[in-house]
């Protein structure tokens, strides 16, 4: 079965709920104008927690086909965890995807592969889909260790997931040196690691699981480079930061097939 490409816009800590409404409306309008077929390319926005309720209201009232996600989640269900948000809370807001283990969370909040794996499990248990991030820093790439490093992350993150869970998950390969730097990995760089991840999943589970899992590339994806990256066989979508904050630019990325 062919994998449906998935374009997800990670807004990071940008846009308040009013700005969020504006961006989602503009995006929906643009995509309608372009007769976008959402079954051909899935379109996802990943706003800050404080915007999710607003995005939900718009998506439901206007019956939009845009899906939305959250940027992180707690491993706890409820209780004395100041500042945390649970999977139950996200579920109630109609969230489809939850990004776990973004390199910025790993760096600024010391998140380990094990914790990221636990978060992914929590998300799956709640009936949502994790977007599990991995990727190497520049020194690792320069030392030529990027493939083994990323596969180590994959092994640890997937250790407690079943084959069925992995098959419906999304993995985002985001080399840290290419995030927000304008420095984009070449399509060959993206394919090298995305292909290695898929191979590893076929070793850890089986061929059909590897064929089903969707693997995104992320790091300075723009309308000007998305086509060549998406042309690679093991790249099934993009996790887009900066370029997802502009409706016109993200529309072009989502409609890269046209
Ligand atoms: P960028 O961010 O597109 O701004 O490089 C990507 C990401 O961090 O998901």
XYZ file of N, CA and C and ligand atoms in Angstrom:
783
model
N 0.846 -1.192 0.000
C 0.000 0.000 0.000
C 0.883 1.245 0.000
N 0.577 2.176 -0.876
C 1.411 3.383 -0.955
C 1.243 4.238 0.301
N 2.321 4.859 0.694
C 2.271 5.734 1.876
C 1.798 7.124 1.462
N 0.860 7.675 2.225
C 0.376 9.031 1.923
C 1.379 10.049 2.473
N 1.913 10.912 1.610
C 2.848 11.925 2.105
C 2.189 12.828 3.152
N 2.976 13.252 4.124
C 2.456 14.092 5.210
C 3.331 15.333 5.393
N 2.706 16.491 5.201
C 3.398 17.769 5.386
C 2.922 18.372 6.701
N 3.822 18.497 7.664
C 3.431 19.014 8.974
C 4.187 20.299 9.278
N 3.450 21.311 9.704
C 4.055 22.602 10.044
C 4.224 22.726 11.545
N 5.470 22.696 11.989
C 5.779 22.836 13.418
C 5.979 24.328 13.700
N 4.963 24.941 14.327
C 5.030 26.400 14.543
C 5.991 26.775 15.662
N 6.404 25.797 16.452
C 7.273 26.074 17.620
C 6.596 27.124 18.501
N 7.365 27.995 19.161
C 6.725 28.976 20.058
C 6.452 30.271 19.298
N 5.561 30.151 18.307
C 5.185 31.298 17.493
C 3.674 31.328 17.340
N 3.111 32.509 17.224
C 1.695 32.790 16.944
C 0.768 32.573 18.151
N 0.061 33.641 18.519
C -0.963 33.506 19.564
C -2.234 32.949 18.918
N -3.287 32.775 19.713
C -4.452 32.076 19.147
C -5.160 32.869 18.053
N -5.051 34.191 18.089
C -5.680 34.996 17.029
C -4.892 34.842 15.729
N -3.588 34.879 15.863
C -2.730 34.684 14.681
C -2.888 33.268 14.136
N -3.097 32.329 15.035
C -3.294 30.931 14.617
C -4.542 30.814 13.748
N -5.622 31.476 14.188
C -6.875 31.424 13.432
C -6.657 31.997 12.033
N -5.925 33.086 11.980
C -5.664 33.737 10.698
C -4.885 32.818 9.762
N -3.845 32.196 10.304
C -3.001 31.331 9.472
C -3.774 30.102 8.975
N -4.550 29.483 9.867
C -5.284 28.277 9.451
C -6.340 28.638 8.399
N -7.004 29.780 8.589
C -7.997 30.185 7.591
C -7.353 30.474 6.242
N -6.230 31.165 6.275
C -5.547 31.480 5.004
C -5.081 30.205 4.315
N -4.548 29.303 5.105
C -4.057 28.041 4.563
C -5.209 27.245 3.941
N -6.306 27.153 4.685
C -7.465 26.398 4.190
C -7.996 27.024 2.892
N -8.026 28.334 2.868
C -8.515 29.037 1.683
C -7.597 28.780 0.490
N -6.303 28.920 0.706
C -5.319 28.673 -0.361
C -5.445 27.259 -0.918
N -5.588 26.302 -0.006
C -5.620 24.900 -0.432
C -6.912 24.614 -1.198
N -7.979 25.276 -0.794
C -9.241 25.114 -1.508
C -9.102 25.682 -2.916
N -8.501 26.846 -2.977
C -8.260 27.526 -4.239
C -7.424 26.666 -5.180
N -6.482 25.920 -4.593
C -5.589 25.063 -5.384
C -6.218 23.683 -5.613
N -7.497 23.525 -5.215
C -8.195 22.228 -5.288
C -7.338 21.110 -4.698
N -6.777 21.388 -3.548
C -5.880 20.405 -2.937
C -6.628 19.126 -2.572
N -6.028 17.993 -2.929
C -6.607 16.697 -2.585
C -5.893 16.179 -1.332
N -6.566 16.283 -0.203
C -5.957 15.910 1.074
C -5.675 14.410 1.184
N -6.336 13.623 0.329
C -6.049 12.189 0.383
C -4.730 11.879 -0.341
N -4.266 12.834 -1.147
C -2.985 12.679 -1.855
C -1.816 13.143 -0.997
N -2.018 14.260 -0.296
C -0.989 14.799 0.602
C -1.688 15.329 1.852
N -1.371 14.717 2.982
C -1.968 15.134 4.245
C -1.335 16.456 4.706
N -2.159 17.340 5.243
C -1.654 18.640 5.698
C -1.960 18.790 7.191
N -0.907 19.074 7.953
C -1.024 19.114 9.419
C -0.397 20.401 9.946
N -1.072 21.053 10.890
C -0.431 22.169 11.597
C -0.190 21.748 13.043
N 0.940 22.189 13.573
C 1.320 21.814 14.939
C 1.574 23.098 15.742
N 0.485 23.691 16.250
C 0.602 24.971 16.960
C 0.996 24.786 18.421
N 1.307 25.887 19.107
C 1.513 25.814 20.561
C 0.214 25.371 21.246
N 0.327 24.810 22.444
C -0.846 24.309 23.178
C -1.972 25.339 23.262
N -1.591 26.604 23.508
C -2.609 27.643 23.741
C -3.438 27.949 22.500
N -3.013 27.480 21.335
C -3.754 27.738 20.092
C -4.652 26.569 19.687
N -4.483 25.435 20.341
C -5.122 24.222 19.826
C -6.651 24.322 19.843
N -7.199 24.871 20.921
C -8.657 24.992 21.012
C -9.225 25.852 19.866
N -8.518 26.895 19.550
C -8.940 27.776 18.456
C -8.877 27.034 17.120
N -7.797 26.303 16.921
C -7.641 25.550 15.670
C -8.742 24.493 15.581
N -9.020 23.823 16.686
C -10.079 22.809 16.704
C -11.422 23.432 16.295
N -11.745 24.583 16.874
C -13.027 25.226 16.580
C -13.168 25.530 15.095
N -12.088 26.044 14.518
C -12.109 26.376 13.092
C -12.261 25.132 12.229
N -11.458 24.125 12.542
C -11.469 22.890 11.747
C -12.860 22.255 11.805
N -13.456 22.240 13.015
C -14.775 21.608 13.142
C -15.873 22.448 12.518
N -15.877 23.753 12.786
C -16.995 24.554 12.284
C -16.950 24.707 10.769
N -15.767 24.813 10.223
C -15.662 24.978 8.766
C -15.433 23.653 8.040
N -15.479 22.557 8.810
C -15.260 21.222 8.243
C -14.013 21.162 7.372
N -12.916 21.643 7.932
C -11.650 21.653 7.189
C -11.009 20.264 7.221
N -10.244 19.962 6.177
C -9.548 18.669 6.136
C -8.132 18.770 6.679
N -7.761 19.953 7.136
C -6.446 20.123 7.759
C -6.474 19.394 9.098
N -5.389 18.666 9.399
C -5.308 18.019 10.708
C -4.371 18.835 11.594
N -4.459 18.595 12.889
C -3.587 19.362 13.776
C -2.978 18.483 14.851
N -1.861 18.990 15.363
C -1.109 18.215 16.343
C -0.610 19.087 17.474
N 0.104 18.450 18.402
C 0.725 19.158 19.518
C 2.232 18.944 19.446
N 2.963 19.826 20.103
C 4.427 19.806 19.986
C 5.121 18.930 21.022
N 4.359 18.485 22.020
C 4.951 17.684 23.094
C 3.800 17.149 23.934
N 4.104 16.249 24.872
C 3.086 15.750 25.792
C 3.779 15.157 27.021
N 3.028 15.054 28.105
C 3.563 14.453 29.329
C 3.439 12.929 29.260
N 4.278 12.227 30.044
C 4.105 10.763 30.147
C 3.123 10.422 31.269
N 2.673 11.455 32.014
C 1.754 11.214 33.129
C 0.305 11.481 32.701
N -0.621 10.825 33.398
C -2.033 11.000 33.052
C -2.648 12.243 33.677
N -2.273 12.499 34.919
C -2.794 13.676 35.622
C -2.013 13.835 36.918
N -2.225 14.958 37.592
C -1.609 15.101 38.913
C -0.681 16.289 39.033
N 0.212 16.207 39.992
C 1.064 17.335 40.354
C 2.275 17.440 39.425
N 2.024 17.856 38.197
C 3.096 18.020 37.208
C 2.922 19.398 36.578
N 3.298 20.410 37.321
C 3.071 21.795 36.911
C 3.606 22.071 35.505
N 2.741 22.613 34.686
C 3.162 23.005 33.346
C 3.005 21.918 32.303
N 2.650 20.716 32.726
C 2.557 19.611 31.773
C 1.146 19.479 31.177
N 1.062 18.817 30.052
C -0.206 18.597 29.338
C -0.307 17.093 29.066
N -1.473 16.506 29.343
C -1.610 15.046 29.186
C -2.176 14.654 27.823
N -2.015 13.377 27.506
C -2.593 12.871 26.248
C -4.122 12.980 26.291
N -4.708 12.782 27.480
C -6.162 12.886 27.594
C -6.658 14.275 27.222
N -5.910 15.296 27.670
C -6.283 16.686 27.358
C -6.210 16.942 25.851
N -5.185 16.391 25.227
C -5.016 16.589 23.781
C -6.095 15.839 22.998
N -6.380 14.645 23.472
C -7.407 13.843 22.828
C -8.749 14.569 22.783
N -9.088 15.179 23.886
C -10.358 15.913 24.011
C -10.437 17.066 23.009
N -9.267 17.550 22.587
C -9.228 18.671 21.645
C -9.118 18.196 20.192
N -9.322 16.897 19.988
C -9.337 16.385 18.612
C -7.971 16.324 17.946
N -6.931 16.302 18.758
C -5.575 16.263 18.209
C -5.303 14.907 17.543
N -4.692 14.931 16.374
C -4.352 13.694 15.656
C -2.892 13.294 15.896
N -1.994 14.272 15.821
C -0.549 13.988 15.907
C 0.092 14.658 17.121
N 1.100 14.006 17.676
C 1.889 14.632 18.738
C 3.371 14.450 18.412
N 4.062 15.566 18.270
C 5.511 15.521 18.035
C 6.188 15.147 19.347
N 7.057 14.169 19.312
C 7.823 13.813 20.515
C 9.311 13.783 20.181
N 10.109 14.279 21.121
C 11.562 14.209 20.966
C 12.157 15.152 19.950
N 11.495 16.303 19.733
C 12.118 17.291 18.841
C 13.483 17.662 19.418
N 14.436 17.953 18.559
C 15.809 18.222 19.041
C 15.844 19.403 20.010
N 14.899 20.345 19.860
C 14.878 21.472 20.797
C 14.434 21.008 22.189
N 13.550 20.023 22.288
C 13.161 19.460 23.586
C 14.310 18.630 24.152
N 14.973 17.911 23.272
C 16.114 17.113 23.751
C 17.189 18.038 24.314
N 17.438 19.136 23.601
C 18.520 20.030 24.020
C 18.156 20.870 25.249
N 16.984 21.503 25.232
C 16.655 22.443 26.316
C 15.956 21.786 27.501
N 15.450 20.574 27.312
C 14.725 19.909 28.405
C 15.293 18.520 28.684
N 16.504 18.311 28.190
C 17.217 17.057 28.487
C 16.405 15.800 28.210
N 15.661 15.770 27.154
C 14.849 14.570 26.896
C 15.711 13.466 26.292
N 15.610 12.285 26.862
C 16.392 11.139 26.379
C 15.564 10.318 25.387
N 16.227 9.438 24.659
C 15.517 8.535 23.743
C 14.480 7.703 24.488
N 14.836 7.285 25.700
C 13.918 6.442 26.482
C 12.646 7.217 26.812
N 12.822 8.468 27.244
C 11.653 9.293 27.571
C 10.809 9.514 26.307
N 11.476 9.769 25.209
C 10.763 10.006 23.952
C 9.970 8.753 23.562
N 10.581 7.591 23.769
C 9.884 6.333 23.495
C 8.652 6.179 24.382
N 8.796 6.562 25.655
C 7.644 6.493 26.578
C 6.532 7.437 26.137
N 6.924 8.616 25.693
C 5.929 9.582 25.217
C 5.194 9.027 23.989
N 5.957 8.426 23.079
C 5.347 7.864 21.867
C 4.320 6.797 22.251
N 4.687 5.962 23.215
C 3.781 4.893 23.663
C 2.490 5.496 24.238
N 2.651 6.522 25.046
C 1.506 7.211 25.657
C 0.557 7.751 24.578
N 1.158 8.358 23.566
C 0.385 8.950 22.467
C -0.407 7.854 21.742
N 0.267 6.741 21.474
C -0.385 5.624 20.780
C -1.490 5.020 21.643
N -1.218 4.874 22.936
C -2.231 4.324 23.852
C -3.496 5.187 23.849
N -3.312 6.483 23.619
C -4.451 7.403 23.637
C -5.117 7.491 22.259
N -4.644 6.689 21.304
C -5.280 6.664 19.982
C -4.826 7.773 19.053
N -3.732 8.441 19.409
C -3.193 9.480 18.515
C -1.904 8.947 17.877
N -1.314 9.730 16.990
C -0.124 9.275 16.255
C 1.099 10.095 16.639
N 2.170 9.453 17.086
C 3.381 10.215 17.391
C 4.174 10.543 16.123
N 4.768 11.719 16.127
C 5.791 12.059 15.130
C 7.091 12.054 15.930
N 7.852 10.971 15.799
C 9.054 10.788 16.617
C 10.265 11.371 15.915
N 10.900 12.327 16.570
C 12.028 13.007 15.930
C 13.366 12.379 16.285
N 14.263 12.412 15.318
C 15.634 11.961 15.539
C 16.528 12.812 14.649
N 17.821 12.726 14.861
C 18.740 13.507 14.026
C 20.021 13.822 14.758
N 21.081 14.010 13.974
C 22.420 14.175 14.558
C 22.867 15.639 14.552
N 23.780 15.939 15.482
C 24.414 17.260 15.516
C 25.539 17.301 14.473
N 26.020 18.512 14.236
C 27.031 18.704 13.188
C 28.311 17.889 13.413
N 28.765 17.833 14.678
C 30.030 17.111 14.949
C 29.904 15.634 14.569
N 28.720 15.084 14.820
C 28.509 13.664 14.515
C 28.509 13.451 13.004
N 27.879 14.376 12.313
C 27.869 14.300 10.843
C 29.294 14.424 10.294
N 30.033 15.386 10.838
C 31.412 15.593 10.356
C 32.280 14.364 10.604
N 31.991 13.646 11.695
C 32.770 12.445 12.015
C 32.280 11.233 11.214
N 31.258 11.451 10.382
C 30.743 10.354 9.549
C 29.953 9.321 10.338
N 29.497 9.718 11.535
C 28.789 8.763 12.411
C 27.269 8.920 12.359
N 26.777 9.730 11.428
C 25.351 10.098 11.486
C 24.397 8.917 11.356
N 24.707 7.963 10.486
C 23.765 6.857 10.301
C 23.690 6.001 11.570
N 24.863 5.636 12.111
C 24.813 4.779 13.304
C 24.205 5.523 14.487
N 24.468 6.815 14.587
C 23.902 7.603 15.690
C 22.367 7.617 15.613
N 21.850 7.905 14.440
C 20.387 7.988 14.287
C 19.752 6.602 14.493
N 20.405 5.566 13.999
C 19.841 4.224 14.202
C 19.830 3.849 15.684
N 20.815 4.333 16.432
C 20.813 4.136 17.885
C 19.603 4.814 18.514
N 19.278 6.017 18.039
C 18.086 6.717 18.547
C 16.825 5.918 18.218
N 16.772 5.415 16.997
C 15.601 4.648 16.552
C 15.438 3.396 17.413
N 16.517 2.657 17.619
C 16.441 1.428 18.431
C 15.867 1.739 19.806
N 16.379 2.803 20.429
C 15.944 3.129 21.793
C 14.496 3.633 21.810
N 14.135 4.442 20.830
C 12.771 5.011 20.827
C 11.703 3.945 20.560
N 12.059 2.960 19.740
C 11.062 1.956 19.343
C 11.063 0.718 20.240
N 11.969 0.704 21.212
C 12.184 -0.517 22.013
C 10.907 -1.082 22.632
N 10.001 -0.223 23.061
C 8.795 -0.733 23.728
C 7.524 -0.606 22.897
N 7.690 -0.446 21.595
C 6.513 -0.343 20.731
C 6.297 -1.655 19.977
N 5.040 -1.980 19.708
C 4.747 -3.187 18.933
C 4.872 -2.880 17.432
N 4.919 -3.933 16.649
C 5.007 -3.775 15.195
C 3.831 -2.940 14.680
N 2.664 -3.239 15.199
C 1.458 -2.525 14.768
C 1.552 -1.034 15.097
N 2.111 -0.734 16.266
C 2.247 0.672 16.677
C 3.247 1.411 15.791
N 4.358 0.738 15.492
C 5.373 1.384 14.654
C 4.810 1.639 13.252
N 4.055 0.665 12.744
C 3.517 0.783 11.380
C 2.657 2.034 11.226
N 1.950 2.425 12.283
C 1.087 3.612 12.126
C 1.727 4.903 12.607
N 2.984 4.841 13.008
C 3.679 6.034 13.502
C 4.332 6.824 12.372
N 4.770 8.014 12.729
C 5.551 8.837 11.804
C 6.905 9.094 12.466
N 7.961 9.014 11.672
C 9.302 9.323 12.179
C 9.800 10.541 11.401
N 10.408 11.480 12.102
C 10.953 12.660 11.413
C 12.462 12.684 11.596
N 13.163 12.562 10.480
C 14.622 12.692 10.529
C 14.976 14.160 10.322
N 15.531 14.765 11.367
C 15.878 16.184 11.301
C 17.324 16.396 11.751
N 18.251 16.485 10.800
C 19.632 16.763 11.196
C 19.678 18.138 11.875
N 20.235 18.176 13.087
C 20.164 19.404 13.892
C 20.828 20.583 13.187
N 21.884 20.300 12.453
C 22.620 21.366 11.762
C 21.815 21.995 10.623
N 20.710 21.360 10.256
C 19.895 21.904 9.161
C 18.627 22.584 9.676
N 18.424 22.601 10.999
C 17.188 23.178 11.544
C 17.344 24.674 11.763
N 16.508 25.435 11.066
C 16.479 26.880 11.259
C 17.746 27.588 10.818
N 18.600 26.885 10.095
C 19.893 27.460 9.722
C 19.936 27.890 8.264
N 18.951 27.448 7.491
C 18.986 27.701 6.053
C 19.864 26.677 5.352
N 20.569 25.906 6.169
C 21.473 24.854 5.669
C 20.643 23.598 5.466
N 20.253 23.305 4.218
C 19.403 22.143 4.023
C 20.263 20.942 3.653
N 19.907 19.795 4.179
C 20.610 18.576 3.782
C 20.309 18.352 2.296
N 21.219 17.733 1.582
C 20.915 17.443 0.179
C 19.858 16.335 0.153
N 19.144 16.212 -0.947
C 18.172 15.118 -1.055
C 18.852 13.767 -0.814
N 20.107 13.652 -1.231
C 20.836 12.390 -1.038
C 21.118 12.149 0.447
N 21.466 13.233 1.168
C 21.671 13.102 2.623
C 20.378 12.622 3.285
N 19.262 13.237 2.899
C 17.973 12.880 3.498
C 17.642 11.420 3.190
N 17.847 11.036 1.935
C 17.541 9.655 1.533
C 18.439 8.660 2.263
N 19.714 8.994 2.398
C 20.648 8.062 3.051
C 20.118 7.663 4.432
N 19.734 8.662 5.238
C 19.325 8.356 6.605
C 17.890 7.804 6.643
N 16.984 8.393 5.862
C 15.601 7.880 5.864
C 15.582 6.420 5.389
N 16.392 6.115 4.392
C 16.470 4.729 3.889
C 17.044 3.794 4.958
N 18.059 4.278 5.677
C 18.671 3.454 6.727
C 17.669 3.202 7.852
N 16.857 4.207 8.162
C 15.837 4.040 9.216
C 14.833 2.960 8.778
N 14.409 3.037 7.528
C 13.427 2.048 7.062
C 14.025 0.629 7.090
N 15.292 0.520 6.681
C 15.954 -0.794 6.734
C 15.991 -1.327 8.152
N 16.345 -0.439 9.078
C 16.443 -0.879 10.466
C 15.081 -1.344 10.975
N 14.027 -0.636 10.574
C 12.686 -1.035 11.027
C 12.316 -2.400 10.436
N 12.780 -2.656 9.228
C 12.465 -3.972 8.671
C 13.253 -5.059 9.412
N 14.463 -4.736 9.913
C 15.209 -5.709 10.726
C 14.571 -5.899 12.104
N 14.174 -4.780 12.724
C 13.610 -4.849 14.081
C 12.218 -5.482 14.083
N 11.450 -5.248 13.022
C 10.074 -5.757 12.944
C 9.991 -6.652 11.703
N 9.379 -6.108 10.637
C 9.395 -6.880 9.387
C 9.179 -5.949 8.198
N 9.232 -6.509 7.026
C 9.118 -5.719 5.798
C 7.850 -4.883 5.720
N 6.688 -5.490 5.972
C 5.443 -4.712 5.874
C 5.397 -3.527 6.846
N 5.976 -3.679 8.033
C 6.005 -2.549 8.986
C 6.869 -1.433 8.401
N 8.031 -1.809 7.863
C 8.938 -0.814 7.278
C 8.294 -0.114 6.084
N 7.496 -0.868 5.329
C 6.824 -0.279 4.165
C 5.709 0.667 4.582
N 5.143 0.426 5.757
C 3.995 1.229 6.196
C 4.397 2.514 6.906
N 5.477 2.474 7.695
C 5.828 3.633 8.516
C 6.192 4.826 7.615
N 5.715 5.997 8.029
C 6.035 7.181 7.223
C 7.228 7.919 7.841
N 8.171 8.290 6.997
C 9.392 8.948 7.457
C 9.495 10.327 6.793
N 9.514 11.351 7.656
C 9.639 12.718 7.142
C 11.095 13.175 7.223
N 11.407 14.143 6.376
C 12.667 14.865 6.534
C 12.307 16.247 7.086
N 13.151 16.790 7.935
C 12.950 18.158 8.420
C 14.262 18.891 8.549
N 14.206 20.199 8.301
C 15.411 21.031 8.388
C 15.485 21.936 7.184
N 15.031 23.187 7.372
C 15.075 24.204 6.317
C 14.356 23.790 5.029
N 13.252 23.064 5.185
C 12.444 22.732 4.000
C 11.674 23.984 3.574
N 11.696 24.253 2.269
C 11.012 25.424 1.699
C 10.340 24.987 0.390
N 9.545 25.922 -0.174
C 8.898 25.559 -1.437
C 9.944 25.338 -2.528
N 11.097 25.968 -2.397
C 12.116 25.861 -3.448
C 12.911 24.552 -3.406
N 12.869 23.835 -2.268
C 13.642 22.583 -2.238
C 12.788 21.339 -1.960
N 11.481 21.534 -1.709
C 10.653 20.405 -1.276
C 10.524 19.314 -2.350
N 10.455 19.733 -3.608
C 10.214 18.736 -4.665
C 11.339 17.719 -4.766
N 12.576 18.213 -4.769
C 13.710 17.286 -4.930
C 13.855 16.376 -3.717
N 13.511 16.900 -2.545
C 13.590 16.055 -1.339
C 12.500 14.983 -1.391
N 11.289 15.393 -1.769
C 10.166 14.451 -1.822
C 10.320 13.421 -2.938
N 11.204 13.701 -3.890
C 11.401 12.745 -4.989
C 12.149 11.502 -4.509
N 12.758 11.572 -3.333
C 13.519 10.430 -2.824
C 12.573 9.349 -2.294
N 12.886 8.084 -2.578
C 11.926 7.012 -2.305
C 11.568 6.800 -0.842
N 12.489 7.099 0.074
C 12.180 6.843 1.485
C 11.761 8.082 2.252
N 11.555 9.188 1.559
C 11.086 10.417 2.218
C 9.586 10.550 1.945
N 8.800 10.515 3.015
C 7.336 10.503 2.875
C 6.684 11.800 3.317
N 7.488 12.824 3.518
C 6.886 14.078 3.946
C 7.931 14.963 4.568
N 7.470 16.108 5.091
C 8.406 17.047 5.707
C 7.832 17.580 7.004
N 8.726 17.798 7.954
C 8.377 18.514 9.178
C 9.002 19.891 8.981
N 8.139 20.888 8.873
C 8.565 22.215 8.429
C 8.443 23.209 9.568
N 9.496 23.934 9.859
C 9.441 24.941 10.912
C 9.128 26.309 10.324
N 10.153 27.120 10.143
C 9.999 28.511 9.700
C 9.043 28.705 8.535
N 9.161 27.864 7.520
C 8.349 28.053 6.312
C 6.878 27.692 6.524
N 6.549 27.113 7.677
C 5.140 26.767 7.912
C 4.367 27.928 8.537
N 5.072 29.020 8.850
C 4.416 30.164 9.483
C 3.823 31.121 8.459
N 4.116 30.869 7.182
C 3.572 31.725 6.121
C 2.618 30.891 5.285
N 1.362 31.342 5.211
C 0.336 30.539 4.528
C 0.723 30.235 3.082
N 1.219 31.247 2.366
C 1.506 31.021 0.943
C 2.642 30.014 0.758
N 3.657 30.163 1.576
C 4.815 29.276 1.477
C 4.431 27.833 1.865
N 3.679 27.692 2.936
C 3.310 26.325 3.355
C 2.330 25.700 2.362
N 1.504 26.533 1.745
C 0.606 26.023 0.700
C 1.427 25.431 -0.446
N 2.474 26.161 -0.827
C 3.309 25.662 -1.940
C 3.985 24.345 -1.556
N 4.374 24.237 -0.295
C 5.016 23.001 0.158
C 4.005 21.844 0.119
N 2.796 22.112 0.608
C 1.772 21.050 0.652
C 1.335 20.643 -0.755
N 1.405 21.578 -1.693
C 0.962 21.283 -3.061
C 2.152 21.043 -3.988
N 3.226 20.495 -3.425
C 4.460 20.304 -4.210
C 4.249 19.411 -5.420
N 3.188 18.607 -5.421
C 2.951 17.697 -6.555
C 2.455 18.445 -7.793
N 1.977 19.694 -7.604
C 1.386 20.417 -8.751
C 2.429 21.142 -9.563
P 13.040 24.609 10.113
O 12.627 23.716 11.388
O 12.155 24.177 8.972
O 12.780 26.028 10.530
O 14.479 24.319 9.820
C 12.311 22.359 11.248
C 11.951 21.754 12.585
O 12.624 22.049 13.593
O 10.986 20.969 12.680
